[in-house]
Short mmCIF file of C-alpha atoms in Angstrom, two decimals:
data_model
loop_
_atom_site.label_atom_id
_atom_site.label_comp_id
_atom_site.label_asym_id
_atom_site.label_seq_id
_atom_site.Cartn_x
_atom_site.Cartn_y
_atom_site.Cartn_z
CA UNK A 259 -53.74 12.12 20.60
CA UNK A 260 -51.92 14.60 18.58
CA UNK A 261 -48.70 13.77 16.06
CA UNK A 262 -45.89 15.74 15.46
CA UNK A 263 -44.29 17.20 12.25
CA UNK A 264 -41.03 15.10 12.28
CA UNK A 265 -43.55 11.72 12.87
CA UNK A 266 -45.49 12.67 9.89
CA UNK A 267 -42.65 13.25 7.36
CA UNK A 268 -41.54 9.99 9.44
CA UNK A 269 -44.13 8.57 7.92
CA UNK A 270 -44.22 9.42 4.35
CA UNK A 271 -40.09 8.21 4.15
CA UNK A 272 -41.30 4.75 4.87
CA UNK A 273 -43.98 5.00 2.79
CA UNK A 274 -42.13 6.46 -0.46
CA UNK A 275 -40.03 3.29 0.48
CA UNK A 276 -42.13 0.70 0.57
CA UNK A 277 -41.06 0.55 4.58
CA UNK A 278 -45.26 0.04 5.82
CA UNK A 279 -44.86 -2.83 8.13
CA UNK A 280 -42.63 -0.83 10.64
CA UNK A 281 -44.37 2.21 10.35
CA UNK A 282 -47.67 -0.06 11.41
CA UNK A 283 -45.61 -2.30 14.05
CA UNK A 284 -44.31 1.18 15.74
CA UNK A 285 -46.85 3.92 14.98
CA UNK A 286 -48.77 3.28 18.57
CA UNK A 287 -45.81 3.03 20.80
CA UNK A 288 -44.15 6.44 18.81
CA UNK A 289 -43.94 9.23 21.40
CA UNK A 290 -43.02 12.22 19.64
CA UNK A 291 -41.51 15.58 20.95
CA UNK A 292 -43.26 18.44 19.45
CA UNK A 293 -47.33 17.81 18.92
CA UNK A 294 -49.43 19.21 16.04
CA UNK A 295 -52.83 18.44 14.62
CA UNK A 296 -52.86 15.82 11.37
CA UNK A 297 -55.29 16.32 8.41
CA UNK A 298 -57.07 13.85 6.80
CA UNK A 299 -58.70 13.62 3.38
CA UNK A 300 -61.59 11.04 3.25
CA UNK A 301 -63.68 9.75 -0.03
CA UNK A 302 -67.05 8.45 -0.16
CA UNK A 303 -68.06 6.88 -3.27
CA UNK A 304 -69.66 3.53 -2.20
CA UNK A 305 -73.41 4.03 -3.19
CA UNK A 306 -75.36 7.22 -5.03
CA UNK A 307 -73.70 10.43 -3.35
CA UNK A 308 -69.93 11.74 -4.14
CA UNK A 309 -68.84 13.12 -0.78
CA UNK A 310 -65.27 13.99 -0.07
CA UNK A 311 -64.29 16.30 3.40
CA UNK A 312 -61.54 17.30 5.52
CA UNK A 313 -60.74 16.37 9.21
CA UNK A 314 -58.23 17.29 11.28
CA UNK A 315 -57.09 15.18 14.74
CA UNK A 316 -58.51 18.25 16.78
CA UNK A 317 -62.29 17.16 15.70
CA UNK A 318 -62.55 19.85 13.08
CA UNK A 319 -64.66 19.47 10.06
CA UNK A 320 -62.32 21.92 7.94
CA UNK A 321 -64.12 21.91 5.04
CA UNK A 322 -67.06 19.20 3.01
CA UNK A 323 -68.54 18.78 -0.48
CA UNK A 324 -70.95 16.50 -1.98
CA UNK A 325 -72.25 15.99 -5.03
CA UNK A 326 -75.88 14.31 -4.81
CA UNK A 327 -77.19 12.14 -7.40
CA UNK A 328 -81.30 11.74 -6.41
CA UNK A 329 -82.29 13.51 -9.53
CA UNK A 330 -80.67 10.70 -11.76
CA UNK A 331 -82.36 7.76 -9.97
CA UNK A 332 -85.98 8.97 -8.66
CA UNK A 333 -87.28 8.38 -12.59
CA UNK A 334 -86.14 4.43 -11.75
CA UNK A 335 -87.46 4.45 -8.43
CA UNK A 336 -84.14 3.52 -6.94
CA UNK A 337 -80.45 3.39 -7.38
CA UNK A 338 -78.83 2.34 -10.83
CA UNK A 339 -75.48 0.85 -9.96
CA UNK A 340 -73.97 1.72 -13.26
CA UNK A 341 -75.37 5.46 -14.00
CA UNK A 342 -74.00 5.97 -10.04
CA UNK A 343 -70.66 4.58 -11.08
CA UNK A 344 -71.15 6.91 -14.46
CA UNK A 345 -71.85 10.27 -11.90
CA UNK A 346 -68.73 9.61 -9.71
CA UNK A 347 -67.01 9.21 -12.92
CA UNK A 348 -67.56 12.56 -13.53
CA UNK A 349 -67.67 14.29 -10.58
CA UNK A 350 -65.18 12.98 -8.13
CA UNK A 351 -62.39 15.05 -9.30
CA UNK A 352 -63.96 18.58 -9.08
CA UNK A 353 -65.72 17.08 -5.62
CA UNK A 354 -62.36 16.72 -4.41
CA UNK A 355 -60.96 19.89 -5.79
CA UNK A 356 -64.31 21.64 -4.09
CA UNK A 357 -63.13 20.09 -0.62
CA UNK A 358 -59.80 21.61 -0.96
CA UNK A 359 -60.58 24.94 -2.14
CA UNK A 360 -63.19 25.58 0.77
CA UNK A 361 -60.41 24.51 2.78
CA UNK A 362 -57.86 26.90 1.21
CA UNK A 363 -55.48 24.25 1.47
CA UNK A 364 -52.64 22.14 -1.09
CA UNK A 365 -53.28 18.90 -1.21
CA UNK A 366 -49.24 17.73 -1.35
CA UNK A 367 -48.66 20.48 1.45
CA UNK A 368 -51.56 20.37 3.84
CA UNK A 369 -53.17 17.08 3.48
CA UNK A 370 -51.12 14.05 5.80
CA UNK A 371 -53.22 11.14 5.01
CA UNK A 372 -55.43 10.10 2.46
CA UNK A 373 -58.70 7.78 3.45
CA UNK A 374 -61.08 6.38 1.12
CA UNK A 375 -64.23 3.78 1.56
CA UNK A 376 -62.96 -0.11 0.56
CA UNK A 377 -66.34 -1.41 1.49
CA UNK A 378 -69.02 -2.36 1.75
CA UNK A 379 -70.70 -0.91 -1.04
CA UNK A 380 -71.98 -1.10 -5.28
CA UNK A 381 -68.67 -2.86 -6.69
CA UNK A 382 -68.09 -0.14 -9.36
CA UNK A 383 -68.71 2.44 -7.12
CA UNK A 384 -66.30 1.85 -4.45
CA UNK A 385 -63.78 1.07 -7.36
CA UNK A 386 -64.37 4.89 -8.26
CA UNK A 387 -63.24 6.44 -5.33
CA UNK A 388 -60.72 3.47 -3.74
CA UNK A 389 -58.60 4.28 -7.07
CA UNK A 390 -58.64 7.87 -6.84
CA UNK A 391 -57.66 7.69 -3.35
CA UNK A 392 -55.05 5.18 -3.90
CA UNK A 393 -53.66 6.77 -6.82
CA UNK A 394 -53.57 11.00 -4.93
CA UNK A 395 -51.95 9.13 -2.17
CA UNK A 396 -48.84 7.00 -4.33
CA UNK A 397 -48.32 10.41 -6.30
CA UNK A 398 -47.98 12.40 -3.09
CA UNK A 399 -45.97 9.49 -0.78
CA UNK A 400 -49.03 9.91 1.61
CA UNK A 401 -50.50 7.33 4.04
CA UNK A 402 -53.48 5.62 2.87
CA UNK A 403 -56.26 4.03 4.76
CA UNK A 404 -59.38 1.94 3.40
CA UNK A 405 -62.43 2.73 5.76
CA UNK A 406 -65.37 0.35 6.57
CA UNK A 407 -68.46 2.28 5.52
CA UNK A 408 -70.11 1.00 8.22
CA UNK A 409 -67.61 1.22 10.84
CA UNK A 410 -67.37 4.87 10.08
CA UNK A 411 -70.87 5.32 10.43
CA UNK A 412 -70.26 4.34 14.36
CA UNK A 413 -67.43 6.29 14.57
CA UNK A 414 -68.99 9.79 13.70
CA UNK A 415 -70.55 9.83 16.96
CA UNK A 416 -67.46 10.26 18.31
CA UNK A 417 -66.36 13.28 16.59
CA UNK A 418 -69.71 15.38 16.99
CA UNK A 419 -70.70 14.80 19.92
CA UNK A 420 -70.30 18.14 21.64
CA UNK A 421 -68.08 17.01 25.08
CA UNK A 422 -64.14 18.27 25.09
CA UNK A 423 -63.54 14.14 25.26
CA UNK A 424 -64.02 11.69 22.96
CA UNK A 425 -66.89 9.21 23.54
CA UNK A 426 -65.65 6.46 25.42
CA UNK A 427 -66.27 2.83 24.23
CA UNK A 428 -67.90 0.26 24.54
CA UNK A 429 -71.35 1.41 22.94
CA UNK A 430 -74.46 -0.12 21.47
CA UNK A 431 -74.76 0.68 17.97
CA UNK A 432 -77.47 0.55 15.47
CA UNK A 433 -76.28 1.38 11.93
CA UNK A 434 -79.75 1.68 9.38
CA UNK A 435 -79.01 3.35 6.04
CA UNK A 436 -80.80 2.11 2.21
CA UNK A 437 -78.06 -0.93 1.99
CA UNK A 438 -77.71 -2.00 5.67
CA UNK A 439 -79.27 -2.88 9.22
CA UNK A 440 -76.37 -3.66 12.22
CA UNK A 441 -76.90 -4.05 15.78
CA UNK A 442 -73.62 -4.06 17.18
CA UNK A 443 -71.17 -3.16 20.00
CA UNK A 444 -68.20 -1.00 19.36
CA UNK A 445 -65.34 -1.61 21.89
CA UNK A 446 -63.06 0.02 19.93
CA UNK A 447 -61.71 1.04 16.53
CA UNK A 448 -61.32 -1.91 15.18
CA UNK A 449 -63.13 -3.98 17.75
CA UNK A 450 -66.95 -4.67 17.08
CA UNK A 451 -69.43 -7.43 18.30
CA UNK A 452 -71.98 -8.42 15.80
CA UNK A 453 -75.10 -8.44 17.13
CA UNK A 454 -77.69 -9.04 14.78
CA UNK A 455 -78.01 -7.96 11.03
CA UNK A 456 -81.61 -8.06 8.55
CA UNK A 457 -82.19 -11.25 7.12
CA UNK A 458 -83.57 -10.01 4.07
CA UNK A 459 -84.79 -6.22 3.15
CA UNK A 460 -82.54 -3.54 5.16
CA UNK A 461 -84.66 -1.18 7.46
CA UNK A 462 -84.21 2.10 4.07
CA UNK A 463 -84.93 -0.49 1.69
CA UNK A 464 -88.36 -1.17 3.31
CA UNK A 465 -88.78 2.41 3.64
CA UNK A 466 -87.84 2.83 -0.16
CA UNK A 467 -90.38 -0.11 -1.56
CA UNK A 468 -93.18 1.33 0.82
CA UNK A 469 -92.56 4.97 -0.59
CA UNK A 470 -92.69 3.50 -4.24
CA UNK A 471 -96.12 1.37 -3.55
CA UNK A 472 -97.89 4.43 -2.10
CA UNK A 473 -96.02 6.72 -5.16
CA UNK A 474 -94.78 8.89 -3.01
CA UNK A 475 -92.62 11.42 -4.49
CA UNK A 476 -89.04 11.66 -3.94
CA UNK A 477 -87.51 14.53 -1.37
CA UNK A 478 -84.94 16.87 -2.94
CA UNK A 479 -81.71 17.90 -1.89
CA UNK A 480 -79.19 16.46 1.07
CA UNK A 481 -81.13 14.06 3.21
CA UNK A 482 -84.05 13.64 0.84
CA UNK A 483 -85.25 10.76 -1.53
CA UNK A 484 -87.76 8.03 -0.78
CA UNK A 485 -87.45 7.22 2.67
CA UNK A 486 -87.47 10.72 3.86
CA UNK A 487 -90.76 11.58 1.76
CA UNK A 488 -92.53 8.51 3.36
CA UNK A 489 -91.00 9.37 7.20
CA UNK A 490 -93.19 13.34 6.17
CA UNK A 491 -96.24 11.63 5.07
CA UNK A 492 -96.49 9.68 8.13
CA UNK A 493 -96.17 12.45 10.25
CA UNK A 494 -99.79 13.83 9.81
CA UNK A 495 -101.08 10.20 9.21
CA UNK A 496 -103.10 8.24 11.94
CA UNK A 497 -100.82 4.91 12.66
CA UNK A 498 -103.95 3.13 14.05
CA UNK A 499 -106.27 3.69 11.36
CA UNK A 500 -104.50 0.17 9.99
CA UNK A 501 -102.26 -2.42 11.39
CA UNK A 502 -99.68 -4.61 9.95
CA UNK A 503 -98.08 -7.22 11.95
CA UNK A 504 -94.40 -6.60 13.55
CA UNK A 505 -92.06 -9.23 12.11
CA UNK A 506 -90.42 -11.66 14.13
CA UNK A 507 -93.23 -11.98 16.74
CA UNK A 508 -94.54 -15.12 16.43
CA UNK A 509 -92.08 -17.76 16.23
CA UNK A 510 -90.21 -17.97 20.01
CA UNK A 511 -86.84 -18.60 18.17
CA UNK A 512 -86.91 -15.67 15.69
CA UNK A 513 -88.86 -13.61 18.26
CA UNK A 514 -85.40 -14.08 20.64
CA UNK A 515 -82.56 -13.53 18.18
CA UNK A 516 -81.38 -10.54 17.53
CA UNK A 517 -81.92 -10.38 13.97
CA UNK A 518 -84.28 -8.02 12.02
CA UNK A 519 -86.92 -9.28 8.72
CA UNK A 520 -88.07 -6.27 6.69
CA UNK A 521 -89.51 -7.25 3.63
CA UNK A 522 -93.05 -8.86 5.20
CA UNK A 523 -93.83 -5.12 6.33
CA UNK A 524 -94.14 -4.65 2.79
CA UNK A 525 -96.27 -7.70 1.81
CA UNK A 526 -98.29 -7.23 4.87
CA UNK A 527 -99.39 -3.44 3.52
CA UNK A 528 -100.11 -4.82 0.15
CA UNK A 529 -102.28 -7.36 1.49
CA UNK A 530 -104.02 -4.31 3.34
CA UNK A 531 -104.27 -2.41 0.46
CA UNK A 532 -105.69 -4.89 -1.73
CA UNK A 533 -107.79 -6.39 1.53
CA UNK A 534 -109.89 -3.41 1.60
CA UNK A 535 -109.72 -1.91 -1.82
CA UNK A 536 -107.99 1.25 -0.68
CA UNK A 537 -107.03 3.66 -3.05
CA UNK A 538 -103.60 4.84 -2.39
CA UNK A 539 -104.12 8.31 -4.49
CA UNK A 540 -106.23 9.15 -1.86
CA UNK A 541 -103.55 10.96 0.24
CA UNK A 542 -105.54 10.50 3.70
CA UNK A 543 -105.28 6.62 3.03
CA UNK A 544 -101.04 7.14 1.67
CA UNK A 545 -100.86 8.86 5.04
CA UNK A 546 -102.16 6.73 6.94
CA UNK A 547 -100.65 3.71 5.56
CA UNK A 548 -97.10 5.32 5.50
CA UNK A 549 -97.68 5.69 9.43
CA UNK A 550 -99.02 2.28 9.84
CA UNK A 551 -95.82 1.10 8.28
CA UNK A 552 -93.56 3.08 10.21
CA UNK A 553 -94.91 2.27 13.28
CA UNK A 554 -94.63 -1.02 12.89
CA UNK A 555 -90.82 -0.98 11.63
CA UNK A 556 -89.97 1.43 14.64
CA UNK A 557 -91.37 -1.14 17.02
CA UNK A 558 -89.50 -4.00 15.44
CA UNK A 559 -86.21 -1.98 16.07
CA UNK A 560 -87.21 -1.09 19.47
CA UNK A 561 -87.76 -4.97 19.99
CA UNK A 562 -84.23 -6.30 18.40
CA UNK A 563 -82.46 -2.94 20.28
CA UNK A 564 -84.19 -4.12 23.69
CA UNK A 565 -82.58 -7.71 23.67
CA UNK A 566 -79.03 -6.37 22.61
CA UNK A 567 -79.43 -3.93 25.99
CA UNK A 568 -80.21 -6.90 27.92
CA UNK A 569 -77.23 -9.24 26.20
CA UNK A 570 -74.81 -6.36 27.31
CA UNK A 571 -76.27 -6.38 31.09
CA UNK A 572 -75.57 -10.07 30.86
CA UNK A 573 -72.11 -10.04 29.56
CA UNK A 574 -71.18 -7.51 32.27
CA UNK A 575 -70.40 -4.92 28.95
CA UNK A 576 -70.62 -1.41 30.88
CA UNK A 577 -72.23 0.71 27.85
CA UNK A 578 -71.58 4.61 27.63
CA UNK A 579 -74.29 5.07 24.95
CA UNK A 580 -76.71 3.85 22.18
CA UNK A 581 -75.45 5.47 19.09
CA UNK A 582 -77.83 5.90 16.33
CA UNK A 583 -76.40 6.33 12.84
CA UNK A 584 -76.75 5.94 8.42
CA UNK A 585 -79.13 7.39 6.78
CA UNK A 586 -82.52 6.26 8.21
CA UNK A 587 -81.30 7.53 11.96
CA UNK A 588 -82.22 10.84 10.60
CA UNK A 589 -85.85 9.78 11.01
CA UNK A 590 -86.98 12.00 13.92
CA UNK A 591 -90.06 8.67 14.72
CA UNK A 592 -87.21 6.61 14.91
CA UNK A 593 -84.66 9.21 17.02
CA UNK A 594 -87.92 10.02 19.46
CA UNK A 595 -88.35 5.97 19.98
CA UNK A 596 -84.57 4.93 20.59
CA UNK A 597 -84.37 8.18 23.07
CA UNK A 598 -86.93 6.92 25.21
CA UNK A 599 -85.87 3.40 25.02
CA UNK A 600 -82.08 4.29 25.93
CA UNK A 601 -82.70 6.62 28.33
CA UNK A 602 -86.01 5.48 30.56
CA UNK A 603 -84.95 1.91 30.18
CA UNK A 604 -81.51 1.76 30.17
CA UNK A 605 -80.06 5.04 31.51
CA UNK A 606 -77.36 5.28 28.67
CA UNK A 607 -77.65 8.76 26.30
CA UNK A 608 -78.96 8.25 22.40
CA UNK A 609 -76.07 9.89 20.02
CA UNK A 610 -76.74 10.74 16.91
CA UNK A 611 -74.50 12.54 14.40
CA UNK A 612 -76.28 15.44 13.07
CA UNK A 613 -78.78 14.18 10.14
CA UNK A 614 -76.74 15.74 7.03
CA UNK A 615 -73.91 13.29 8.20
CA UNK A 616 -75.87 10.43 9.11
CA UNK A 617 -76.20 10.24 5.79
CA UNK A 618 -72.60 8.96 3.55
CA UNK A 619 -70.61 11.84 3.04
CA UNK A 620 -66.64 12.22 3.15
CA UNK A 621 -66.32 13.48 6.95
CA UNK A 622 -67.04 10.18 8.57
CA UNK A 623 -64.55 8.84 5.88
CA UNK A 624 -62.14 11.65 7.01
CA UNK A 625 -62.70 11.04 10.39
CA UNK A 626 -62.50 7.21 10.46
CA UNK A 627 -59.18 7.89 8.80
CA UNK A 628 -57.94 10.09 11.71
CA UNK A 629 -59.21 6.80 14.74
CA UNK A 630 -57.24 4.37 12.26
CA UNK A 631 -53.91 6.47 11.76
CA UNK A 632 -53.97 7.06 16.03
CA UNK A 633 -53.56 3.50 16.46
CA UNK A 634 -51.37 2.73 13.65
CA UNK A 635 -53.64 1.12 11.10
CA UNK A 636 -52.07 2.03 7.45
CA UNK A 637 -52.99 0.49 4.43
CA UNK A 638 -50.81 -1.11 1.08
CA UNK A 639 -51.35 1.11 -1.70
CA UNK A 640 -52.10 -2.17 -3.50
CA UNK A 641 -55.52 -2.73 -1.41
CA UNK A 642 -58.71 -3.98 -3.33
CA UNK A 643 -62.48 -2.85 -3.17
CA UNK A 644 -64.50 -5.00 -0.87
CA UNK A 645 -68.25 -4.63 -1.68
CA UNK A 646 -69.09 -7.84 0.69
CA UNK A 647 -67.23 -7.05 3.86
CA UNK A 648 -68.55 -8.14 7.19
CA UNK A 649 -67.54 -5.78 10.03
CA UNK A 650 -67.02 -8.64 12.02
CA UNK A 651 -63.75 -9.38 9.73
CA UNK A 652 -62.27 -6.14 11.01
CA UNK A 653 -59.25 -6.73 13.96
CA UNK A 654 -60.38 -8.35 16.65
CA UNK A 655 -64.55 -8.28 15.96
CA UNK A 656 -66.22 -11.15 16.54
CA UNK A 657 -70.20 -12.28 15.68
CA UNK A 658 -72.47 -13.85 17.76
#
């Protein structure tokens, strides 16, 4: 859907005069005369990385920046909340003036709506970027939208995904990233069925603590850090050299709910380590172990993934696809074993963004923005940070 000129200065009027509820009651049914694309600024700011981009309604990616932060945390082994908050700080405002000069574009002239991350997310963090975008898009009378970080994360599939139509919903989704582990079902923008979640460690988190036991150095650069080191030591390591149990597997109730347990993986390759005295600075025995633990987290994923395809078959839920996304989905194991499983079992394609933007960054901000201004859903420039926000909260989602 496309939005004319007239619509747009429609809707910066009613928002330079405090007129939002009718712009949100009528924005859907509006059926304007003369159709041009919309551009959308989006801000990222909820974790370690400062990403802000540019979308347009035509699926473009008109221009991106980021500003990575791994070099500040590797010395702690992790993220620091408040030298992250420190970093945006300081680089969020020449981020954003980066996005906009690769885009040759004016931010009052060119730029229609302005979308930031509200949650979920580090508390000071989001509060970084939620009032920069709040305050560009007061000063400039511009829409503003507050994007669920992980609903966006679902929603990128639908803007690269190379077809001339949009992916269709409903979808399975599995959303694994450093903070978070979802199995849901997207039937819409605002519409999502909570599957199952972790109960404890998220999916990068285990990754991260495994990475730190075995001191495995960080990755650089865009897509690097712990979890990406361990996933490249694994690759040349044998995964049955060692075995660690797969969570979740012995008790019948746990073993049939579609929730995920990560932090035993990491107790259970302690115990193996200290079990048989292995030294872990022999990098044959880090390899090895780093597979052993990968393999066992891909086939817990595999197992939780498997029951949400057969609750959909039950329900009579006609999936289009099993979309893959956040930061750990860039794990080629992990890609290789959800292919298989999606399409041999289940005869539904695996979509995954491409890996720089499974990873946060501003373009599935942007592009969230663009699905939530289609259908109408504008923000109060008055809106608060949420770092605890369920996605099941959003419209009409629901959780099992």
């Amino acid at each position: 859907m496309l939005i004319s000129t007239q619509y747009l200065k429609f809707v910066r009027y009613n928002f330079c005069n405090s007129n939002r509820a009718f712009l949100s009651k009528n924005y859907s049914t509006f059926n304007p005369n003369i159709r041009t694309p919309f551009t959308v600024l989006g801000i990222e700011t909820s974790c370690d990385d400062t990403g802000v981009a540019i979308v347009n309604s035509d699926r473009q990616i008109i221009s991106e920046a980021i500003h990575l932060q791994q070099q500040l945390h590797e010395p702690y082994g992790g993220i620091v909340p408040n030298l992250a908050m420190s970093s945006h700080q300081q680089y969020l405002p020449l981020v954003i003036r980066e996005a906009l000069d690769k885009a040759n574009m004016d931010i009052a002239k060119d730029i229609d709506v302005i979308a930031v991350t509200r949650g979920p997310g580090l508390p000071a963090c989001l509060g970084n970027g939620l009032s920069a975008g709040k305050a560009l898009a007061a000063a400039l009378c511009k829409p503003l939208i507050g994007v669920h970080h992980m609903a966006s994360h679902a929603l990128t599939a639908r803007l690269t995904h190379p077809t001339p139509n949009l992916l269709p919903f409903p979808f399975l989704t599995l959303l694994i990233s450093g903070g978070h582990t979802l199995i849901l079902v997207a039937r819409g923008v605002n519409h999502y069925i909570h599957l199952g979640t972790t109960v404890d460690d998220s999916v990068g988190e285990a990754y991260d603590k495994i990475a730190r036991l075995l001191k495995i150095p960080w990755l650089k650069g865009r897509g690097g850090g712990p979890g990406a080191a361990l996933e490249q030591f694994a690759e040349k390591g044998d995964s049955k050299k060692f075995s660690v149990p797969i969570p979740m597997t012995k008790d019948k109730r746990r073993k049939e709910a579609m929730d995920l347990s990560f932090s035993g993986l990491k107790t259970s390759v302690n115990a193996l380590i200290t079990k048989h005295n292995l030294d872990i600075d022999d990098e044959n025995i880090k390899r090895d172990l780093a597979s052993t633990f990968q393999k066992a987290a891909i086939a817990h994923l595999t197992d939780k993934l498997e029951l949400a395809f057969k609750w959909c078959k039950e329900k009579a839920i006609p999936l289009t696809a099993l979309v893959a996304s956040g930061g750990v989905a860039s794990n080629k194991s992990i890609r290789f074993s959800l292919e298989s499983l999606a399409v041999e079992q289940y005869n539904v394609p695996l979509i995954c963004p491409p890996p720089h933007l499974c990873t946060d960054n501003g373009v599935m901000i942007a592009w969230a923005g663009v699905e939530r201004f289609r259908i109408g859903l504008v923000d109060e420039y008055t809106i608060d940070h949420m770092p605890k926000w369920p996605i099941s909260s959003l419209g009409s989602s629901t959780s099992l």
